[in-house]
Amino acid sequence: AQTVTQSQPEMSVQEAETVTLSCTYDTSESDYYLFWYKQPPSRQMILVIRQEAYKQQNATENRFSVNFQKAAKSFSLKISDSQLGDAAMYFCAYSQGRGGGADGLTFGKGTHLIIQP
Amino acid sequence: NAGVTQTPKFQVLKTGQSMTLQCAQDMNHNSMYWYRQDPGMGLRLIYYSASEGTTDKGEVPNGYNVSRLNKREFSLRLESAAPSQTSVYFCASSEPGRSKNIQYFGAGTRLSVL
């Protein structure tokens, strides 16, 4: 079974600074997908960024980028120019590629990100 | 843009009562999912339906049943609620495939079992 580990229960960063959230995963598959989801206090799960394992290029979405290290099974999220609206729980998630990912996501326990004004 | 709609948003049950959580999506997705989220935990998969007419157990299926009523709707039933089922429940849907496979979530249902 796949596992996803987020070793930082809580992180704090000054507004406008850069922060990196860590995620490691364990799988025997070679084809899979990785995700970062954001959950603000509203409880809504919002996709931040998605990475396909077969793509070597790291995904980026505006101020959000990942450092995907396939051999090390590491998938960290970097948030640049942190904003107050970035304050939330962040979850790393894994989906296997077999079946197009139809059999669901495996989540880490989350990192609570605090933005200091 | 409704996306994934869950009802109800909040529910309080007594131990032993039954209830059904409803989920509907309007994105024409083939796959649908039910997760639960407990304090200090990420979401855990309860059941999923890869396509209309199929359902499969996830990581924590005990105490739950599901029905994929049609392509749009996927319900989760608690036959005899227990305090351990106090949680926040999320429904999600996705379109599997290499260039897709993004899960979209409903707003969640907060369930308390007394």
PDB file of C-alpha atoms in Angstrom:
ATOM      1  CA  ALA A   1       0.000   0.000   0.000  1.00  0.00           C
ATOM      2  CA  GLN A   2       1.114   3.521  -0.696  1.00  0.00           C
ATOM      3  CA  THR A   3       1.884   5.913   2.142  1.00  0.00           C
ATOM      4  CA  VAL A   4       2.317   9.676   2.193  1.00  0.00           C
ATOM      5  CA  THR A   5       4.225  11.402   4.978  1.00  0.00           C
ATOM      6  CA  GLN A   6       4.212  15.080   5.849  1.00  0.00           C
ATOM      7  CA  SER A   7       6.732  15.575   8.624  1.00  0.00           C
ATOM      8  CA  GLN A   8       5.877  19.200   9.442  1.00  0.00           C
ATOM      9  CA  PRO A   9       2.615  19.465  11.408  1.00  0.00           C
ATOM     10  CA  GLU A  10       2.904  23.268  11.385  1.00  0.00           C
ATOM     11  CA  MET A  11       4.937  25.904   9.575  1.00  0.00           C
ATOM     12  CA  SER A  12       5.052  29.663  10.022  1.00  0.00           C
ATOM     13  CA  VAL A  13       6.292  32.271   7.539  1.00  0.00           C
ATOM     14  CA  GLN A  14       6.344  36.041   7.283  1.00  0.00           C
ATOM     15  CA  GLU A  15       4.127  37.611   4.663  1.00  0.00           C
ATOM     16  CA  ALA A  16       5.997  38.053   1.345  1.00  0.00           C
ATOM     17  CA  GLU A  17       8.596  35.425   2.278  1.00  0.00           C
ATOM     18  CA  THR A  18       9.074  31.982   0.746  1.00  0.00           C
ATOM     19  CA  VAL A  19       8.177  28.731   2.482  1.00  0.00           C
ATOM     20  CA  THR A  20       8.674  25.088   1.544  1.00  0.00           C
ATOM     21  CA  LEU A  21       6.407  22.277   2.708  1.00  0.00           C
ATOM     22  CA  SER A  22       7.805  18.758   2.690  1.00  0.00           C
ATOM     23  CA  CYS A  23       6.226  15.527   1.531  1.00  0.00           C
ATOM     24  CA  THR A  24       7.629  12.039   1.048  1.00  0.00           C
ATOM     25  CA  TYR A  25       5.801   9.007  -0.254  1.00  0.00           C
ATOM     26  CA  ASP A  26       6.338   5.322  -0.607  1.00  0.00           C
ATOM     27  CA  THR A  27       5.246   3.311  -3.609  1.00  0.00           C
ATOM     28  CA  SER A  28       6.425   0.432  -5.749  1.00  0.00           C
ATOM     29  CA  GLU A  29       4.682   1.876  -8.811  1.00  0.00           C
ATOM     30  CA  SER A  30       6.499   3.775 -11.530  1.00  0.00           C
ATOM     31  CA  ASP A  31       3.431   5.536 -12.925  1.00  0.00           C
ATOM     32  CA  TYR A  32       1.569   7.795 -10.524  1.00  0.00           C
ATOM     33  CA  TYR A  33       0.378  11.319  -9.814  1.00  0.00           C
ATOM     34  CA  LEU A  34       1.112  13.644  -6.925  1.00  0.00           C
ATOM     35  CA  PHE A  35      -0.966  16.556  -5.722  1.00  0.00           C
ATOM     36  CA  TRP A  36      -0.991  19.380  -3.227  1.00  0.00           C
ATOM     37  CA  TYR A  37      -4.401  20.385  -1.918  1.00  0.00           C
ATOM     38  CA  LYS A  38      -5.168  23.426   0.220  1.00  0.00           C
ATOM     39  CA  GLN A  39      -7.883  23.411   2.884  1.00  0.00           C
ATOM     40  CA  PRO A  40      -8.695  26.853   4.310  1.00  0.00           C
ATOM     41  CA  PRO A  41     -10.899  27.274   7.397  1.00  0.00           C
ATOM     42  CA  SER A  42     -13.940  27.043   5.103  1.00  0.00           C
ATOM     43  CA  ARG A  43     -13.077  23.319   4.871  1.00  0.00           C
ATOM     44  CA  GLN A  44     -13.221  23.322   1.059  1.00  0.00           C
ATOM     45  CA  MET A  45     -10.497  21.186  -0.584  1.00  0.00           C
ATOM     46  CA  ILE A  46      -8.790  23.187  -3.338  1.00  0.00           C
ATOM     47  CA  LEU A  47      -6.250  21.786  -5.776  1.00  0.00           C
ATOM     48  CA  VAL A  48      -3.013  23.767  -5.705  1.00  0.00           C
ATOM     49  CA  ILE A  49      -0.777  21.839  -8.064  1.00  0.00           C
ATOM     50  CA  ARG A  50      -0.461  18.463  -9.785  1.00  0.00           C
ATOM     51  CA  GLN A  51       2.573  16.479 -10.949  1.00  0.00           C
ATOM     52  CA  GLU A  52       2.686  13.446 -13.210  1.00  0.00           C
ATOM     53  CA  ALA A  53       5.519  11.109 -12.260  1.00  0.00           C
ATOM     54  CA  TYR A  54       6.573  10.426 -15.833  1.00  0.00           C
ATOM     55  CA  LYS A  55       7.232  14.136 -16.380  1.00  0.00           C
ATOM     56  CA  GLN A  56      10.657  15.207 -15.198  1.00  0.00           C
ATOM     57  CA  GLN A  57       9.830  18.900 -15.322  1.00  0.00           C
ATOM     58  CA  ASN A  58       8.611  20.329 -12.042  1.00  0.00           C
ATOM     59  CA  ALA A  59       5.074  21.707 -12.114  1.00  0.00           C
ATOM     60  CA  THR A  60       4.470  25.407 -11.430  1.00  0.00           C
ATOM     61  CA  GLU A  61       1.296  27.430 -10.902  1.00  0.00           C
ATOM     62  CA  ASN A  62       1.960  31.138 -10.422  1.00  0.00           C
ATOM     63  CA  ARG A  63       3.538  31.484  -6.930  1.00  0.00           C
ATOM     64  CA  PHE A  64       3.394  27.738  -6.292  1.00  0.00           C
ATOM     65  CA  SER A  65       6.019  25.299  -7.511  1.00  0.00           C
ATOM     66  CA  VAL A  66       7.138  21.795  -6.628  1.00  0.00           C
ATOM     67  CA  ASN A  67      10.465  20.058  -6.304  1.00  0.00           C
ATOM     68  CA  PHE A  68       9.787  16.515  -7.471  1.00  0.00           C
ATOM     69  CA  GLN A  69      12.600  14.086  -6.737  1.00  0.00           C
ATOM     70  CA  LYS A  70      11.402  10.733  -8.058  1.00  0.00           C
ATOM     71  CA  ALA A  71      14.373   8.664  -6.914  1.00  0.00           C
ATOM     72  CA  ALA A  72      14.133  10.082  -3.409  1.00  0.00           C
ATOM     73  CA  LYS A  73      10.311   9.858  -3.462  1.00  0.00           C
ATOM     74  CA  SER A  74      10.083  13.460  -2.376  1.00  0.00           C
ATOM     75  CA  PHE A  75       7.536  16.069  -3.460  1.00  0.00           C
ATOM     76  CA  SER A  76       7.904  19.445  -1.752  1.00  0.00           C
ATOM     77  CA  LEU A  77       5.777  22.540  -2.327  1.00  0.00           C
ATOM     78  CA  LYS A  78       7.333  25.987  -2.483  1.00  0.00           C
ATOM     79  CA  ILE A  79       5.162  29.034  -1.977  1.00  0.00           C
ATOM     80  CA  SER A  80       6.796  32.280  -3.046  1.00  0.00           C
ATOM     81  CA  ASP A  81       5.738  35.765  -1.918  1.00  0.00           C
ATOM     82  CA  SER A  82       3.458  34.313   0.777  1.00  0.00           C
ATOM     83  CA  GLN A  83       0.130  36.054   1.192  1.00  0.00           C
ATOM     84  CA  LEU A  84      -2.327  36.096   4.079  1.00  0.00           C
ATOM     85  CA  GLY A  85      -4.760  34.138   1.936  1.00  0.00           C
ATOM     86  CA  ASP A  86      -2.275  31.261   1.756  1.00  0.00           C
ATOM     87  CA  ALA A  87      -2.923  30.428   5.415  1.00  0.00           C
ATOM     88  CA  ALA A  88      -4.499  26.959   5.437  1.00  0.00           C
ATOM     89  CA  MET A  89      -3.901  23.253   5.907  1.00  0.00           C
ATOM     90  CA  TYR A  90      -1.921  21.802   3.016  1.00  0.00           C
ATOM     91  CA  PHE A  91      -2.239  18.146   2.108  1.00  0.00           C
ATOM     92  CA  CYS A  92       0.050  16.122  -0.087  1.00  0.00           C
ATOM     93  CA  ALA A  93      -1.712  13.319  -1.955  1.00  0.00           C
ATOM     94  CA  TYR A  94      -0.828  10.369  -4.176  1.00  0.00           C
ATOM     95  CA  SER A  95      -2.762   8.606  -6.902  1.00  0.00           C
ATOM     96  CA  GLN A  96      -1.555   5.613  -8.829  1.00  0.00           C
ATOM     97  CA  GLY A  97      -1.441   5.876 -12.596  1.00  0.00           C
ATOM     98  CA  ARG A  98      -2.863   2.439 -13.272  1.00  0.00           C
ATOM     99  CA  GLY A  99      -6.512   2.846 -14.237  1.00  0.00           C
ATOM    100  CA  GLY A 100      -6.017   6.541 -14.769  1.00  0.00           C
ATOM    101  CA  GLY A 101      -6.108   7.191 -11.064  1.00  0.00           C
ATOM    102  CA  ALA A 102      -9.698   6.057 -10.679  1.00  0.00           C
ATOM    103  CA  ASP A 103      -9.162   4.287  -7.368  1.00  0.00           C
ATOM    104  CA  GLY A 104      -8.749   7.329  -5.179  1.00  0.00           C
ATOM    105  CA  LEU A 105      -6.168   9.436  -3.398  1.00  0.00           C
ATOM    106  CA  THR A 106      -3.902   8.629  -0.461  1.00  0.00           C
ATOM    107  CA  PHE A 107      -3.353  11.719   1.689  1.00  0.00           C
ATOM    108  CA  GLY A 108      -0.703  12.814   4.154  1.00  0.00           C
ATOM    109  CA  LYS A 109      -1.765  14.165   7.536  1.00  0.00           C
ATOM    110  CA  GLY A 110      -1.285  17.754   6.494  1.00  0.00           C
ATOM    111  CA  THR A 111       0.795  20.808   7.350  1.00  0.00           C
ATOM    112  CA  HIS A 112      -0.835  23.816   8.971  1.00  0.00           C
ATOM    113  CA  LEU A 113       0.640  26.933   7.353  1.00  0.00           C
ATOM    114  CA  ILE A 114       0.529  30.170   9.321  1.00  0.00           C
ATOM    115  CA  ILE A 115       1.261  33.493   7.626  1.00  0.00           C
ATOM    116  CA  GLN A 116       2.591  36.197   9.943  1.00  0.00           C
ATOM    117  CA  PRO A 117       1.652  39.736   8.821  1.00  0.00           C
TER     118      PRO A 117
ATOM    119  CA  ASN B   1     -20.984  26.264 -11.436  1.00  0.00           C
ATOM    120  CA  ALA B   2     -22.280  23.775  -8.861  1.00  0.00           C
ATOM    121  CA  GLY B   3     -19.502  21.154  -9.246  1.00  0.00           C
ATOM    122  CA  VAL B   4     -19.931  18.607  -6.431  1.00  0.00           C
ATOM    123  CA  THR B   5     -22.901  19.109  -4.126  1.00  0.00           C
ATOM    124  CA  GLN B   6     -23.246  17.338  -0.775  1.00  0.00           C
ATOM    125  CA  THR B   7     -26.268  17.242   1.478  1.00  0.00           C
ATOM    126  CA  PRO B   8     -26.700  17.783   4.337  1.00  0.00           C
ATOM    127  CA  LYS B   9     -23.950  20.133   5.509  1.00  0.00           C
ATOM    128  CA  PHE B  10     -24.405  19.237   9.172  1.00  0.00           C
ATOM    129  CA  GLN B  11     -26.056  16.313  10.932  1.00  0.00           C
ATOM    130  CA  VAL B  12     -26.337  15.064  14.493  1.00  0.00           C
ATOM    131  CA  LEU B  13     -27.309  11.441  15.063  1.00  0.00           C
ATOM    132  CA  LYS B  14     -27.818   9.234  18.061  1.00  0.00           C
ATOM    133  CA  THR B  15     -25.950   5.954  18.298  1.00  0.00           C
ATOM    134  CA  GLY B  16     -27.758   3.315  16.296  1.00  0.00           C
ATOM    135  CA  GLN B  17     -29.620   5.688  14.000  1.00  0.00           C
ATOM    136  CA  SER B  18     -29.193   5.422  10.256  1.00  0.00           C
ATOM    137  CA  MET B  19     -28.763   8.072   7.626  1.00  0.00           C
ATOM    138  CA  THR B  20     -27.700   8.615   4.027  1.00  0.00           C
ATOM    139  CA  LEU B  21     -25.317  11.290   2.823  1.00  0.00           C
ATOM    140  CA  GLN B  22     -26.091  12.447  -0.673  1.00  0.00           C
ATOM    141  CA  CYS B  23     -23.614  13.554  -3.325  1.00  0.00           C
ATOM    142  CA  ALA B  24     -24.210  14.771  -6.872  1.00  0.00           C
ATOM    143  CA  GLN B  25     -21.825  16.107  -9.515  1.00  0.00           C
ATOM    144  CA  ASP B  26     -22.615  17.991 -12.698  1.00  0.00           C
ATOM    145  CA  MET B  27     -19.236  17.636 -14.441  1.00  0.00           C
ATOM    146  CA  ASN B  28     -20.080  14.367 -16.226  1.00  0.00           C
ATOM    147  CA  HIS B  29     -17.272  12.595 -14.369  1.00  0.00           C
ATOM    148  CA  ASN B  30     -17.067   8.828 -14.420  1.00  0.00           C
ATOM    149  CA  SER B  31     -15.466   8.339 -10.991  1.00  0.00           C
ATOM    150  CA  MET B  32     -16.780   9.326  -7.578  1.00  0.00           C
ATOM    151  CA  TYR B  33     -15.416   8.969  -4.050  1.00  0.00           C
ATOM    152  CA  TRP B  34     -16.270   9.214  -0.382  1.00  0.00           C
ATOM    153  CA  TYR B  35     -13.622  10.253   2.162  1.00  0.00           C
ATOM    154  CA  ARG B  36     -13.671  10.955   5.864  1.00  0.00           C
ATOM    155  CA  GLN B  37     -11.495  13.471   7.675  1.00  0.00           C
ATOM    156  CA  ASP B  38     -10.750  13.169  11.389  1.00  0.00           C
ATOM    157  CA  PRO B  39      -8.835  15.712  13.514  1.00  0.00           C
ATOM    158  CA  GLY B  40      -5.110  15.606  12.853  1.00  0.00           C
ATOM    159  CA  MET B  41      -5.582  13.278   9.908  1.00  0.00           C
ATOM    160  CA  GLY B  42      -5.684  13.672   6.195  1.00  0.00           C
ATOM    161  CA  LEU B  43      -8.623  12.394   4.246  1.00  0.00           C
ATOM    162  CA  ARG B  44      -9.099   8.642   4.143  1.00  0.00           C
ATOM    163  CA  LEU B  45     -10.933   6.841   1.378  1.00  0.00           C
ATOM    164  CA  ILE B  46     -14.092   5.012   2.442  1.00  0.00           C
ATOM    165  CA  TYR B  47     -15.501   3.792  -0.879  1.00  0.00           C
ATOM    166  CA  TYR B  48     -15.153   4.712  -4.495  1.00  0.00           C
ATOM    167  CA  SER B  49     -16.947   4.134  -7.772  1.00  0.00           C
ATOM    168  CA  ALA B  50     -14.563   4.058 -10.720  1.00  0.00           C
ATOM    169  CA  SER B  51     -17.457   4.103 -13.155  1.00  0.00           C
ATOM    170  CA  GLU B  52     -21.235   3.901 -13.135  1.00  0.00           C
ATOM    171  CA  GLY B  53     -22.324   0.469 -11.963  1.00  0.00           C
ATOM    172  CA  THR B  54     -19.177  -0.324  -9.964  1.00  0.00           C
ATOM    173  CA  THR B  55     -18.208   0.311  -6.361  1.00  0.00           C
ATOM    174  CA  ASP B  56     -15.136  -0.722  -4.388  1.00  0.00           C
ATOM    175  CA  LYS B  57     -13.891  -0.515  -0.828  1.00  0.00           C
ATOM    176  CA  GLY B  58     -11.278   1.983   0.136  1.00  0.00           C
ATOM    177  CA  GLU B  59      -9.102   2.156   3.241  1.00  0.00           C
ATOM    178  CA  VAL B  60     -11.855   2.444   5.884  1.00  0.00           C
ATOM    179  CA  PRO B  61     -15.101   0.858   4.586  1.00  0.00           C
ATOM    180  CA  ASN B  62     -16.389  -0.800   7.770  1.00  0.00           C
ATOM    181  CA  GLY B  63     -19.753   0.502   8.908  1.00  0.00           C
ATOM    182  CA  TYR B  64     -20.646   2.081   5.566  1.00  0.00           C
ATOM    183  CA  ASN B  65     -22.459   1.178   2.386  1.00  0.00           C
ATOM    184  CA  VAL B  66     -22.609   3.061  -0.893  1.00  0.00           C
ATOM    185  CA  SER B  67     -24.849   3.262  -3.918  1.00  0.00           C
ATOM    186  CA  ARG B  68     -23.926   4.668  -7.320  1.00  0.00           C
ATOM    187  CA  LEU B  69     -27.443   5.639  -8.276  1.00  0.00           C
ATOM    188  CA  ASN B  70     -26.497   6.924 -11.745  1.00  0.00           C
ATOM    189  CA  LYS B  71     -23.553   8.720 -13.290  1.00  0.00           C
ATOM    190  CA  ARG B  72     -24.286  11.900 -11.310  1.00  0.00           C
ATOM    191  CA  GLU B  73     -25.092  10.567  -7.856  1.00  0.00           C
ATOM    192  CA  PHE B  74     -23.169   8.572  -5.267  1.00  0.00           C
ATOM    193  CA  SER B  75     -24.633   8.116  -1.783  1.00  0.00           C
ATOM    194  CA  LEU B  76     -23.056   6.946   1.470  1.00  0.00           C
ATOM    195  CA  ARG B  77     -25.174   5.153   4.051  1.00  0.00           C
ATOM    196  CA  LEU B  78     -24.558   4.588   7.742  1.00  0.00           C
ATOM    197  CA  GLU B  79     -26.857   1.745   8.769  1.00  0.00           C
ATOM    198  CA  SER B  80     -26.226   1.949  12.524  1.00  0.00           C
ATOM    199  CA  ALA B  81     -24.212   5.017  13.431  1.00  0.00           C
ATOM    200  CA  ALA B  82     -21.488   4.770  16.057  1.00  0.00           C
ATOM    201  CA  PRO B  83     -19.570   7.546  17.865  1.00  0.00           C
ATOM    202  CA  SER B  84     -16.434   6.465  15.967  1.00  0.00           C
ATOM    203  CA  GLN B  85     -18.143   7.664  12.800  1.00  0.00           C
ATOM    204  CA  THR B  86     -18.158  11.247  14.036  1.00  0.00           C
ATOM    205  CA  SER B  87     -16.188  12.960  11.296  1.00  0.00           C
ATOM    206  CA  VAL B  88     -16.286  15.299   8.333  1.00  0.00           C
ATOM    207  CA  TYR B  89     -17.267  13.498   5.156  1.00  0.00           C
ATOM    208  CA  PHE B  90     -16.217  14.615   1.695  1.00  0.00           C
ATOM    209  CA  CYS B  91     -17.495  13.494  -1.654  1.00  0.00           C
ATOM    210  CA  ALA B  92     -15.332  13.962  -4.740  1.00  0.00           C
ATOM    211  CA  SER B  93     -15.470  13.237  -8.440  1.00  0.00           C
ATOM    212  CA  SER B  94     -12.916  12.963 -11.220  1.00  0.00           C
ATOM    213  CA  GLU B  95     -12.424  11.958 -14.800  1.00  0.00           C
ATOM    214  CA  PRO B  96      -9.674   9.324 -14.854  1.00  0.00           C
ATOM    215  CA  GLY B  97      -6.989   9.498 -17.493  1.00  0.00           C
ATOM    216  CA  ARG B  98      -3.446  10.630 -18.014  1.00  0.00           C
ATOM    217  CA  SER B  99      -4.220  14.260 -18.801  1.00  0.00           C
ATOM    218  CA  LYS B 100      -7.053  14.481 -16.315  1.00  0.00           C
ATOM    219  CA  ASN B 101      -7.335  12.699 -12.970  1.00  0.00           C
ATOM    220  CA  ILE B 102      -8.061  15.750 -10.865  1.00  0.00           C
ATOM    221  CA  GLN B 103     -10.471  15.214  -8.000  1.00  0.00           C
ATOM    222  CA  TYR B 104     -13.001  17.935  -7.276  1.00  0.00           C
ATOM    223  CA  PHE B 105     -14.454  18.001  -3.789  1.00  0.00           C
ATOM    224  CA  GLY B 106     -17.757  18.923  -2.255  1.00  0.00           C
ATOM    225  CA  ALA B 107     -17.966  21.264   0.729  1.00  0.00           C
ATOM    226  CA  GLY B 108     -18.185  18.405   3.229  1.00  0.00           C
ATOM    227  CA  THR B 109     -20.720  17.128   5.756  1.00  0.00           C
ATOM    228  CA  ARG B 110     -19.964  17.461   9.458  1.00  0.00           C
ATOM    229  CA  LEU B 111     -21.497  14.481  11.233  1.00  0.00           C
ATOM    230  CA  SER B 112     -21.695  14.050  14.988  1.00  0.00           C
ATOM    231  CA  VAL B 113     -22.830  10.761  16.512  1.00  0.00           C
ATOM    232  CA  LEU B 114     -23.784  11.017  20.164  1.00  0.00           C
TER     233      LEU B 114
END
